[in-house]
Amino acid sequence: MEDVNVIKLPETEDRTPAKKRARPPQFDPEREEQDRQTNVKRLAVLGETDGSVKLLEELVFGAEEELLERLVEQEDEDQTGTLLLQDEDEESEDEAPQQQQPVKKAAWVDEDDELDEEVDMRHRYRRNLMRGEAESTMSKQKLQQRMREQFQKAMGGTPSWAESGAQKKKKKKKKKAADEEDDDDDDEDDEDDLLRRTGNFVASSESLPSGILRMKKCLHANSARPSEDRLTTVQFHPSAQVVMTAGLDQSVCLFQVDGKTNPKIQSIHLERFPVHKAQFSRDGEVVIATSFRNKMFYLYDMMEGRVTPVHTVRGLNEARVKEFSVCPEGDALLLTGTRGYLHLLTLKTKEVVRSVKINGDVSGVALSPDGSKIFANSEEGEVYVFDLRSSRCVNKFSDDGCVRASSIAASRNGQYLACGSQSGVVNIYSQEACLNSANPKPLKAVMNLLTSATALAFNPSSEILAIASRAEDEAARLVHLPSLTVFSNFPVAKRKIVYRTSCLDFSPNSGFFSLANNKGQAPLFRLLHYKDF
């Protein structure tokens, strides 16, 4: 039989009365060390089957120094392992920066949101979101997506505050790869500085918002001298704060535009010459005026105050000179003749240097911003594009859905081309598509007019298209071009002021907008979004 060491455990309870108990012995270091060594030997006999039990027993019965050393070694191993894991994580992030981030789950989901509820799109607040009659109803999810697309289009993309965290991180990584580290540090410092300081950080956007156009009704531009008959022309001077009006009362008037009194500068009377159209020259020093049934036209030199009648034009075989356009480059006019002819006239020599022809009668003419291209539409709805330098027709297409054309206009930034029809529909095209495609599709068909669209005008920044009809009162609209929607607050007034409009124009920096109506008035509006004249 194996020898077995018997361990005597101390009794659990001392029943000796407290008064008879002996005093505790004094502390003896040598005896304490002998007891500790004895306990260590006895534990060795029991074995080491359970490490955690052994640690506990060593802590209870002694062996403090060995336990402390073991705990310190274990802590060092844990720290080393943690550092290794961190290094591995950093290496994995450097090797795979495009690793997909985990998708965050929604904290709460409404079951009603998942229902495929149909929304009536014929409501006046939702009509602009429709892309056809087939979309009379639309699901809530599709409507939200459509509104999101319209907002992004109006804002020129997704604003930074609407981007998700993943999009911001991706955008920041691209920027970090393209820029230097110092630039990134400067950006972070700016963000931190924004959070540390207080103040007004809200500023107005430079882009024109859609929906409602902030505007103010001013005194009529010609209030100092109202016309006695229908106005046919209103035009702002290309460089001075001056507006010109002309009409059937045989007069051409100039007014200073201040939005308050608009004092008259000068007026000239043309005997037996009801003005059909009057325009400033390219440099703004001369006014060209034509009538209805005369071949003669007038040149008014504002610097010298001299009125010169032009009775004959060499090389021009036309019975009358009525419609014309001022070329953006050079002192030249593009005259609209009969039987589809267009004539290029130089003001210096008063002669025709070039002519082009379309099929049918010309209903409208527009020039590209650099003056190199001519856009002309016929009454049959065909649009011709000519190269002015070579007199060649470079493209021809049919205005979509047009039966009889009535007007045409080109934006000054070379982006848009608007074609009006007698049905009141105005198609807005991309100029690039009109130059290169044989069958371009309109970006938008504006159907707010019910009568013939006779007047079209783009503002200088090409953000607004003004359309009007002289066949009906209040038939004028302003179109927001970035979103291709119509401003809802024009014309809105307690009483009529627009009436039948024959001409529209914007000031050089879009600060003012004016119309010429059949009451002899030129209503003037201050567009508050634009700061300059």
Coordinates of C-alpha atoms in Angstrom, one line a residue:
M1 CA 0.0 0.0 0.0
E2 CA 1.1 3.5 -0.8
D3 CA 1.9 5.9 2.0
V4 CA -0.7 8.5 2.4
N5 CA 0.0 11.8 4.2
V6 CA -2.9 12.8 6.4
I7 CA -3.6 16.5 6.6
K8 CA -5.3 17.7 9.8
L9 CA -7.5 20.7 9.1
P10 CA -8.2 23.2 11.9
E11 CA -11.5 23.0 13.6
T12 CA -14.2 25.3 12.2
E13 CA -15.4 26.7 15.5
D14 CA -13.9 27.6 18.8
R15 CA -16.4 27.0 21.6
T16 CA -14.1 28.3 24.4
P17 CA -15.7 31.2 26.1
A18 CA -14.3 34.5 25.1
K19 CA -13.1 35.4 28.7
K20 CA -11.1 32.1 28.9
R21 CA -9.4 32.4 25.5
A22 CA -5.7 32.8 25.5
R23 CA -4.0 35.8 24.1
P24 CA -2.8 35.5 20.5
P25 CA 0.9 34.7 20.1
Q26 CA 3.2 37.4 19.0
F27 CA 4.3 37.4 15.3
D28 CA 7.3 35.3 14.6
P29 CA 8.9 35.7 11.1
E30 CA 10.9 32.5 11.2
R31 CA 7.9 30.4 12.3
E32 CA 5.7 32.0 9.6
E33 CA 8.3 31.1 6.9
Q34 CA 8.4 27.5 8.2
D35 CA 4.6 27.2 8.0
R36 CA 4.7 28.6 4.4
Q37 CA 7.3 26.1 3.2
T38 CA 5.3 23.3 4.9
N39 CA 2.1 24.4 3.0
V40 CA 4.0 24.5 -0.3
K41 CA 5.2 20.9 0.1
R42 CA 1.8 19.6 1.0
L43 CA 0.3 21.3 -2.1
A44 CA 2.9 19.6 -4.3
V45 CA 1.7 16.2 -3.1
L46 CA -1.9 17.0 -4.1
G47 CA -0.9 17.5 -7.8
E48 CA -1.6 20.3 -10.3
T49 CA -4.7 19.0 -12.1
D50 CA -6.5 22.4 -12.1
G51 CA -4.4 25.5 -12.7
S52 CA -7.0 28.0 -11.5
V53 CA -7.5 26.0 -8.3
K54 CA -3.8 26.0 -7.7
L55 CA -3.6 29.8 -8.2
L56 CA -6.3 30.2 -5.7
E57 CA -4.7 27.9 -3.2
E58 CA -1.3 29.6 -3.6
L59 CA -2.9 32.9 -3.0
V60 CA -4.6 31.6 0.2
F61 CA -1.8 29.6 1.6
G62 CA 1.2 31.6 0.4
A63 CA 3.6 31.7 -2.5
E64 CA 2.8 35.4 -3.1
E65 CA 6.1 36.1 -4.9
E66 CA 5.7 33.3 -7.5
L67 CA 2.1 34.3 -8.1
L68 CA 3.1 38.0 -8.7
E69 CA 5.8 37.0 -11.1
R70 CA 3.4 34.8 -13.0
L71 CA 0.7 37.5 -13.2
V72 CA 3.3 40.0 -14.5
E73 CA 4.4 37.6 -17.2
Q74 CA 0.8 36.9 -18.3
E75 CA 0.1 40.7 -18.5
D76 CA 3.1 41.2 -20.7
E77 CA 2.0 38.4 -23.0
D78 CA -1.5 39.9 -23.3
Q79 CA -0.1 43.3 -24.2
T80 CA 2.2 41.9 -26.8
G81 CA -0.7 39.9 -28.4
T82 CA -2.8 43.1 -28.5
L83 CA -0.1 45.0 -30.2
L84 CA 0.3 42.3 -32.7
L85 CA -3.4 42.3 -33.5
Q86 CA -3.4 46.1 -33.9
D87 CA -0.4 45.8 -36.3
E88 CA -2.2 43.2 -38.3
D89 CA -5.4 45.3 -38.5
E90 CA -3.4 48.4 -39.7
E91 CA -1.6 46.3 -42.3
S92 CA -5.0 44.9 -43.5
E93 CA -6.4 48.4 -43.8
D94 CA -3.4 49.6 -45.8
E95 CA -3.5 46.5 -48.1
A96 CA -7.3 46.7 -48.6
P97 CA -8.5 50.3 -48.3
Q98 CA -11.5 49.6 -50.4
Q99 CA -12.9 47.0 -48.1
Q100 CA -16.6 47.4 -47.7
Q101 CA -17.9 48.9 -44.5
P102 CA -20.5 47.0 -42.6
V103 CA -24.0 48.2 -43.3
K104 CA -25.7 49.8 -40.4
K105 CA -29.2 48.5 -39.5
A106 CA -32.0 50.8 -38.9
A107 CA -32.9 51.4 -35.3
W108 CA -36.6 51.2 -36.0
V109 CA -38.7 50.3 -39.0
D110 CA -42.3 51.4 -39.6
E111 CA -44.3 48.7 -41.3
D112 CA -46.6 51.3 -42.9
D113 CA -43.6 52.7 -44.9
E114 CA -43.3 49.4 -46.7
L115 CA -46.8 49.5 -48.0
D116 CA -47.0 50.3 -51.8
E117 CA -49.3 53.3 -51.5
E118 CA -50.1 55.2 -54.7
V119 CA -49.9 59.0 -54.7
D120 CA -52.0 61.2 -57.0
M121 CA -49.5 63.2 -59.2
R122 CA -52.2 65.4 -60.7
H123 CA -52.1 67.7 -57.6
R124 CA -50.7 71.2 -58.5
Y125 CA -47.7 70.7 -56.2
R126 CA -46.7 67.5 -57.9
R127 CA -47.4 68.2 -61.5
N128 CA -43.8 69.3 -62.2
L129 CA -42.6 65.8 -61.2
M130 CA -44.6 64.1 -63.9
R131 CA -42.8 63.0 -67.1
G132 CA -45.9 62.0 -69.0
E133 CA -49.6 61.5 -68.7
A134 CA -48.9 57.8 -67.8
E135 CA -47.6 58.9 -64.4
S136 CA -50.9 60.1 -63.1
T137 CA -50.2 58.0 -60.0
M138 CA -46.9 57.0 -58.5
S139 CA -45.7 54.9 -55.5
K140 CA -44.3 56.7 -52.5
Q141 CA -40.9 55.2 -53.0
K142 CA -40.7 56.3 -56.6
L143 CA -42.0 59.7 -55.7
Q144 CA -39.3 60.1 -53.1
Q145 CA -36.7 59.0 -55.6
R146 CA -38.0 61.5 -58.2
M147 CA -37.9 64.4 -55.7
R148 CA -34.4 63.4 -54.7
E149 CA -33.3 63.5 -58.3
Q150 CA -34.9 66.9 -58.9
F151 CA -33.2 68.3 -55.8
Q152 CA -29.8 67.0 -56.8
K153 CA -30.3 68.4 -60.3
A154 CA -31.3 71.8 -59.0
M155 CA -28.3 71.8 -56.6
G156 CA -25.8 70.6 -59.2
G157 CA -25.2 67.3 -57.3
T158 CA -25.6 65.9 -53.8
P159 CA -24.7 68.6 -51.2
S160 CA -22.1 67.6 -48.6
W161 CA -24.5 67.7 -45.7
A162 CA -26.8 65.1 -47.5
E163 CA -24.0 62.6 -48.1
S164 CA -23.9 59.4 -46.0
G165 CA -20.9 58.5 -43.9
A166 CA -19.7 55.9 -46.4
Q167 CA -19.8 58.5 -49.2
K168 CA -18.0 61.0 -47.2
K169 CA -15.2 58.5 -46.3
K170 CA -14.9 57.5 -50.0
K171 CA -14.7 61.1 -51.1
K172 CA -12.1 61.8 -48.4
K173 CA -10.0 58.9 -49.5
K174 CA -10.0 60.1 -53.1
K175 CA -9.1 63.6 -52.0
K176 CA -6.3 62.2 -49.9
A177 CA -4.9 60.3 -52.8
A178 CA -4.9 63.4 -55.0
D179 CA -3.8 66.0 -52.5
E180 CA -0.8 66.3 -50.2
E181 CA -1.1 65.4 -46.5
D182 CA -0.7 69.0 -45.5
D183 CA -3.8 70.0 -47.4
D184 CA -5.8 67.3 -45.6
D185 CA -4.5 68.6 -42.3
D186 CA -5.6 72.1 -43.2
D187 CA -9.1 70.8 -44.1
E188 CA -9.4 69.1 -40.7
D189 CA -8.2 72.2 -38.9
D190 CA -10.9 74.2 -40.7
E191 CA -13.5 71.7 -39.7
D192 CA -12.3 71.8 -36.1
D193 CA -12.3 75.6 -36.2
L194 CA -15.9 75.6 -37.5
L195 CA -16.9 73.6 -34.4
R196 CA -15.0 75.8 -32.0
R197 CA -16.4 79.2 -33.2
T198 CA -19.9 80.7 -33.1
G199 CA -21.4 83.1 -35.7
N200 CA -23.5 83.2 -38.8
F201 CA -22.2 80.6 -41.2
V202 CA -25.4 80.6 -43.4
A203 CA -25.0 82.3 -46.7
S204 CA -27.2 82.6 -49.8
S205 CA -26.5 80.1 -52.6
E206 CA -25.0 81.4 -55.8
S207 CA -27.2 79.2 -57.9
L208 CA -30.7 80.3 -58.6
P209 CA -33.3 78.2 -56.7
S210 CA -36.4 76.9 -58.4
G211 CA -40.0 77.1 -57.3
I212 CA -40.4 80.8 -56.3
L213 CA -38.5 83.6 -57.8
R214 CA -37.7 86.4 -55.3
M215 CA -38.7 89.6 -57.1
K216 CA -40.0 93.1 -56.4
K217 CA -42.4 95.1 -58.6
C218 CA -40.9 98.5 -59.4
L219 CA -42.3 101.6 -61.1
H220 CA -42.8 101.2 -64.8
A221 CA -39.6 101.6 -66.7
N222 CA -41.3 104.3 -69.0
S223 CA -43.4 105.9 -66.3
A224 CA -41.8 109.3 -67.0
R225 CA -43.2 109.1 -70.5
P226 CA -45.8 106.4 -71.2
S227 CA -46.4 105.5 -74.8
E228 CA -49.7 106.6 -76.4
D229 CA -49.9 103.4 -78.3
R230 CA -48.8 99.8 -78.2
L231 CA -45.1 99.2 -77.2
T232 CA -43.2 96.9 -79.6
T233 CA -39.7 97.0 -78.0
V234 CA -38.1 97.1 -74.6
Q235 CA -34.3 96.6 -74.3
F236 CA -31.7 97.3 -71.7
H237 CA -28.4 99.0 -72.7
P238 CA -25.5 96.5 -72.9
S239 CA -23.2 98.5 -70.6
A240 CA -25.1 101.5 -69.1
Q241 CA -27.9 101.5 -66.6
V242 CA -30.4 102.5 -69.3
V243 CA -33.5 101.0 -70.8
M244 CA -35.0 101.8 -74.2
T245 CA -38.7 101.6 -75.3
A246 CA -40.2 102.0 -78.7
G247 CA -43.7 101.5 -80.2
L248 CA -46.4 102.5 -82.6
D249 CA -46.5 106.1 -81.3
Q250 CA -43.4 106.7 -83.7
S251 CA -41.0 107.4 -80.8
V252 CA -37.9 105.9 -79.3
C253 CA -37.3 106.8 -75.6
L254 CA -34.3 106.2 -73.2
F255 CA -34.7 106.0 -69.4
Q256 CA -32.3 105.7 -66.5
V257 CA -33.1 102.7 -64.5
D258 CA -33.0 103.2 -60.7
G259 CA -36.1 101.2 -59.7
K260 CA -37.7 104.2 -58.0
T261 CA -38.4 107.1 -60.4
N262 CA -36.7 105.9 -63.7
P263 CA -36.2 109.4 -65.1
K264 CA -36.3 110.0 -68.9
I265 CA -33.0 110.7 -70.5
Q266 CA -34.0 111.4 -74.1
S267 CA -36.7 110.7 -76.7
I268 CA -36.8 111.1 -80.5
H269 CA -39.8 111.2 -82.7
L270 CA -39.7 109.5 -86.2
E271 CA -42.3 111.2 -88.4
R272 CA -44.7 108.7 -90.0
F273 CA -42.6 105.8 -88.8
P274 CA -44.3 103.5 -86.3
V275 CA -41.5 101.5 -84.9
H276 CA -41.7 97.7 -85.3
K277 CA -38.4 96.9 -83.7
A278 CA -35.5 98.9 -82.2
Q279 CA -32.2 97.5 -81.0
F280 CA -28.9 98.7 -79.6
S281 CA -25.8 98.1 -81.6
R282 CA -23.2 95.7 -80.3
D283 CA -21.2 98.6 -78.6
G284 CA -24.4 100.3 -77.5
E285 CA -23.7 103.7 -79.2
V286 CA -26.2 103.3 -82.1
V287 CA -30.0 102.5 -82.1
I288 CA -31.4 100.7 -85.2
A289 CA -35.1 101.1 -85.8
T290 CA -37.3 99.5 -88.5
S291 CA -41.0 99.9 -89.3
F292 CA -43.7 97.7 -90.8
R293 CA -44.0 98.6 -94.5
N294 CA -40.8 100.6 -95.2
K295 CA -37.6 99.5 -96.9
M296 CA -36.0 102.4 -95.1
F297 CA -34.7 102.2 -91.5
Y298 CA -33.1 104.7 -89.1
L299 CA -29.8 104.8 -87.3
Y300 CA -29.7 107.0 -84.2
D301 CA -26.2 107.9 -83.0
M302 CA -26.6 108.6 -79.3
M303 CA -23.1 110.0 -78.9
E304 CA -23.6 112.7 -81.5
G305 CA -27.4 112.9 -81.2
R306 CA -27.8 112.5 -85.0
V307 CA -30.6 110.5 -86.7
T308 CA -29.7 109.0 -90.1
P309 CA -32.2 107.5 -92.4
V310 CA -31.0 104.6 -94.6
H311 CA -33.0 104.6 -97.8
T312 CA -31.2 101.9 -99.8
V313 CA -29.0 99.0 -99.1
R314 CA -26.7 97.8 -101.8
G315 CA -27.4 94.2 -102.8
L316 CA -30.7 94.0 -101.0
N317 CA -33.7 93.1 -103.2
E318 CA -36.5 93.3 -100.6
A319 CA -39.7 95.3 -100.5
R320 CA -39.3 96.1 -96.8
V321 CA -36.9 95.8 -93.9
K322 CA -38.8 94.6 -90.8
E323 CA -37.2 91.9 -88.7
F324 CA -33.4 91.9 -87.9
S325 CA -30.9 90.7 -85.4
V326 CA -27.7 92.4 -84.2
C327 CA -24.6 90.1 -84.7
P328 CA -22.6 89.5 -81.5
E329 CA -19.3 90.3 -83.4
G330 CA -18.7 93.1 -85.8
D331 CA -21.0 95.9 -86.8
A332 CA -23.4 93.8 -88.8
L333 CA -27.1 93.0 -88.9
L334 CA -28.9 89.9 -90.0
L335 CA -32.0 90.9 -91.9
T336 CA -35.0 88.6 -92.3
G337 CA -36.3 88.8 -95.9
T338 CA -39.1 87.1 -97.8
R339 CA -39.3 83.6 -99.3
G340 CA -36.9 82.2 -96.7
Y341 CA -33.9 84.6 -97.3
L342 CA -31.5 85.9 -94.6
H343 CA -29.2 88.7 -95.5
L344 CA -26.0 89.8 -93.7
L345 CA -25.6 93.6 -93.8
T346 CA -22.6 95.6 -92.6
L347 CA -23.4 98.9 -91.0
K348 CA -20.1 100.5 -92.1
T349 CA -20.7 100.2 -95.8
K350 CA -24.5 99.7 -95.8
E351 CA -24.3 96.7 -98.1
V352 CA -25.3 93.0 -98.1
V353 CA -22.2 90.8 -98.0
R354 CA -23.8 87.3 -97.7
S355 CA -27.2 85.6 -98.0
V356 CA -28.6 82.2 -97.1
K357 CA -32.0 80.6 -97.8
I358 CA -34.3 78.1 -96.1
N359 CA -37.3 76.3 -97.4
G360 CA -40.5 78.3 -96.6
D361 CA -40.9 81.6 -94.8
V362 CA -38.7 82.5 -91.8
S363 CA -40.6 82.6 -88.5
G364 CA -37.6 83.3 -86.2
V365 CA -33.8 83.8 -86.1
A366 CA -31.3 83.3 -83.3
L367 CA -27.5 83.7 -83.3
S368 CA -25.0 81.6 -81.3
P369 CA -23.0 83.5 -78.6
D370 CA -19.9 83.8 -80.8
G371 CA -21.9 84.8 -83.9
S372 CA -20.6 81.9 -86.0
K373 CA -23.9 79.9 -86.2
I374 CA -27.4 81.0 -87.3
F375 CA -30.5 79.1 -86.0
A376 CA -33.6 79.8 -88.2
N377 CA -36.9 78.0 -88.0
S378 CA -39.5 78.0 -90.8
E379 CA -43.2 78.3 -90.4
E380 CA -43.5 74.5 -91.1
G381 CA -41.4 73.7 -88.0
E382 CA -38.1 73.0 -89.6
V383 CA -35.0 74.3 -87.8
Y384 CA -31.9 75.2 -90.0
V385 CA -28.4 75.7 -88.7
F386 CA -26.0 77.7 -90.9
D387 CA -22.3 78.4 -90.5
L388 CA -22.2 82.2 -91.0
R389 CA -18.6 82.3 -92.3
S390 CA -19.1 79.7 -95.0
S391 CA -22.9 80.2 -95.6
R392 CA -23.3 76.4 -95.5
C393 CA -26.2 74.6 -93.8
V394 CA -24.5 72.3 -91.3
N395 CA -27.7 70.7 -89.8
K396 CA -31.4 70.6 -90.2
F397 CA -34.1 69.0 -87.9
S398 CA -37.8 69.1 -87.2
D399 CA -39.0 70.8 -84.1
D400 CA -40.6 68.0 -82.0
G401 CA -44.4 68.1 -82.3
C402 CA -44.4 71.5 -84.0
V403 CA -47.0 72.2 -86.7
R404 CA -46.3 75.9 -87.2
A405 CA -43.3 77.7 -85.6
S406 CA -43.5 81.2 -84.2
S407 CA -40.2 82.1 -82.5
I408 CA -36.7 80.9 -81.6
A409 CA -34.0 82.0 -79.1
A410 CA -30.5 80.8 -78.1
S411 CA -28.9 81.1 -74.6
R412 CA -25.8 83.2 -74.2
N413 CA -23.7 80.5 -72.7
G414 CA -24.3 78.2 -75.7
Q415 CA -26.2 75.6 -73.7
Y416 CA -29.9 75.9 -74.7
L417 CA -32.0 76.6 -77.7
A418 CA -35.7 77.4 -77.3
C419 CA -38.3 76.9 -80.1
G420 CA -41.8 78.4 -79.8
S421 CA -44.9 77.3 -81.7
Q422 CA -48.3 78.7 -82.5
S423 CA -49.9 76.1 -80.2
G424 CA -48.1 77.7 -77.2
V425 CA -45.6 74.8 -76.7
V426 CA -42.0 75.9 -76.2
N427 CA -39.4 73.1 -76.7
I428 CA -36.1 73.5 -74.9
Y429 CA -33.1 71.8 -76.6
S430 CA -29.4 71.4 -76.0
Q431 CA -27.5 73.5 -78.5
E432 CA -24.9 70.7 -78.8
A433 CA -27.6 68.2 -79.8
C434 CA -29.0 70.7 -82.3
L435 CA -25.6 71.1 -84.0
N436 CA -24.8 67.4 -84.2
S437 CA -28.0 65.4 -84.2
A438 CA -30.4 65.0 -87.1
N439 CA -33.3 64.2 -84.7
P440 CA -32.6 65.9 -81.3
K441 CA -35.1 65.4 -78.5
P442 CA -36.2 68.3 -76.4
L443 CA -35.0 68.5 -72.8
K444 CA -38.4 69.9 -71.8
A445 CA -41.6 70.9 -73.5
V446 CA -43.1 73.9 -71.7
M447 CA -46.9 73.8 -72.1
N448 CA -47.9 76.7 -69.9
L449 CA -49.0 79.0 -72.7
L450 CA -52.3 78.4 -74.5
T451 CA -51.7 80.8 -77.4
S452 CA -48.9 81.4 -79.8
A453 CA -45.4 81.8 -78.2
T454 CA -44.3 85.0 -79.9
A455 CA -41.6 86.2 -77.6
L456 CA -38.6 84.3 -76.0
A457 CA -35.7 85.6 -74.1
F458 CA -32.8 84.1 -72.0
N459 CA -31.3 86.0 -69.2
P460 CA -27.5 86.6 -69.4
S461 CA -26.6 83.8 -66.9
S462 CA -28.8 81.3 -68.9
E463 CA -30.7 80.4 -65.7
I464 CA -34.1 81.9 -66.7
L465 CA -36.1 81.6 -70.0
A466 CA -38.9 84.2 -70.4
I467 CA -41.7 83.2 -72.7
A468 CA -44.8 85.3 -73.7
S469 CA -47.7 85.6 -76.1
R470 CA -49.1 88.8 -77.5
A471 CA -52.4 87.1 -78.2
E472 CA -53.7 87.1 -74.6
D473 CA -53.4 89.0 -71.3
E474 CA -51.1 87.7 -68.6
A475 CA -49.7 85.1 -71.0
A476 CA -46.1 85.3 -69.7
R477 CA -44.0 82.8 -67.8
L478 CA -40.5 82.4 -66.4
V479 CA -38.8 79.0 -66.6
H480 CA -36.0 77.9 -64.2
L481 CA -33.6 76.2 -66.6
P482 CA -31.4 74.1 -64.3
S483 CA -34.6 72.2 -63.1
L484 CA -36.7 72.9 -66.3
T485 CA -39.6 74.0 -64.1
V486 CA -41.8 77.1 -64.3
F487 CA -41.7 79.7 -61.4
S488 CA -45.1 79.6 -59.7
N489 CA -45.2 83.2 -58.6
F490 CA -45.1 85.0 -62.0
P491 CA -47.3 86.6 -63.0
V492 CA -49.1 87.0 -59.7
A493 CA -50.6 90.4 -58.7
K494 CA -53.7 91.9 -57.4
R495 CA -54.4 93.6 -60.7
K496 CA -53.2 93.0 -64.3
I497 CA -49.9 94.6 -65.2
V498 CA -48.5 92.3 -67.8
Y499 CA -51.3 92.4 -70.4
R500 CA -50.4 91.3 -74.0
T501 CA -46.7 91.2 -74.2
S502 CA -44.8 91.7 -77.4
C503 CA -41.2 91.9 -76.1
L504 CA -39.1 90.8 -73.1
D505 CA -35.6 91.6 -71.9
F506 CA -33.2 91.2 -69.0
S507 CA -30.6 93.7 -67.8
P508 CA -26.9 92.9 -68.4
N509 CA -26.5 91.2 -65.0
S510 CA -30.1 90.0 -64.6
G511 CA -30.9 92.4 -61.9
F512 CA -34.0 93.7 -63.7
F513 CA -36.6 92.3 -66.0
S514 CA -39.0 94.2 -68.2
L515 CA -41.8 93.6 -70.7
A516 CA -43.5 95.7 -73.4
N517 CA -47.3 95.4 -73.5
N518 CA -50.2 96.7 -75.6
K519 CA -51.1 99.4 -73.0
G520 CA -48.0 101.4 -73.8
Q521 CA -46.3 100.4 -70.5
A522 CA -43.1 98.6 -69.7
P523 CA -43.6 96.9 -66.3
L524 CA -40.3 96.6 -64.4
F525 CA -39.3 93.9 -61.9
R526 CA -36.3 93.7 -59.6
L527 CA -34.9 90.1 -59.4
L528 CA -33.6 90.0 -55.9
H529 CA -31.4 87.0 -56.4
Y530 CA -29.0 89.0 -58.6
K531 CA -27.1 91.8 -56.9
D532 CA -25.9 93.8 -59.9
F533 CA -27.8 95.6 -62.7

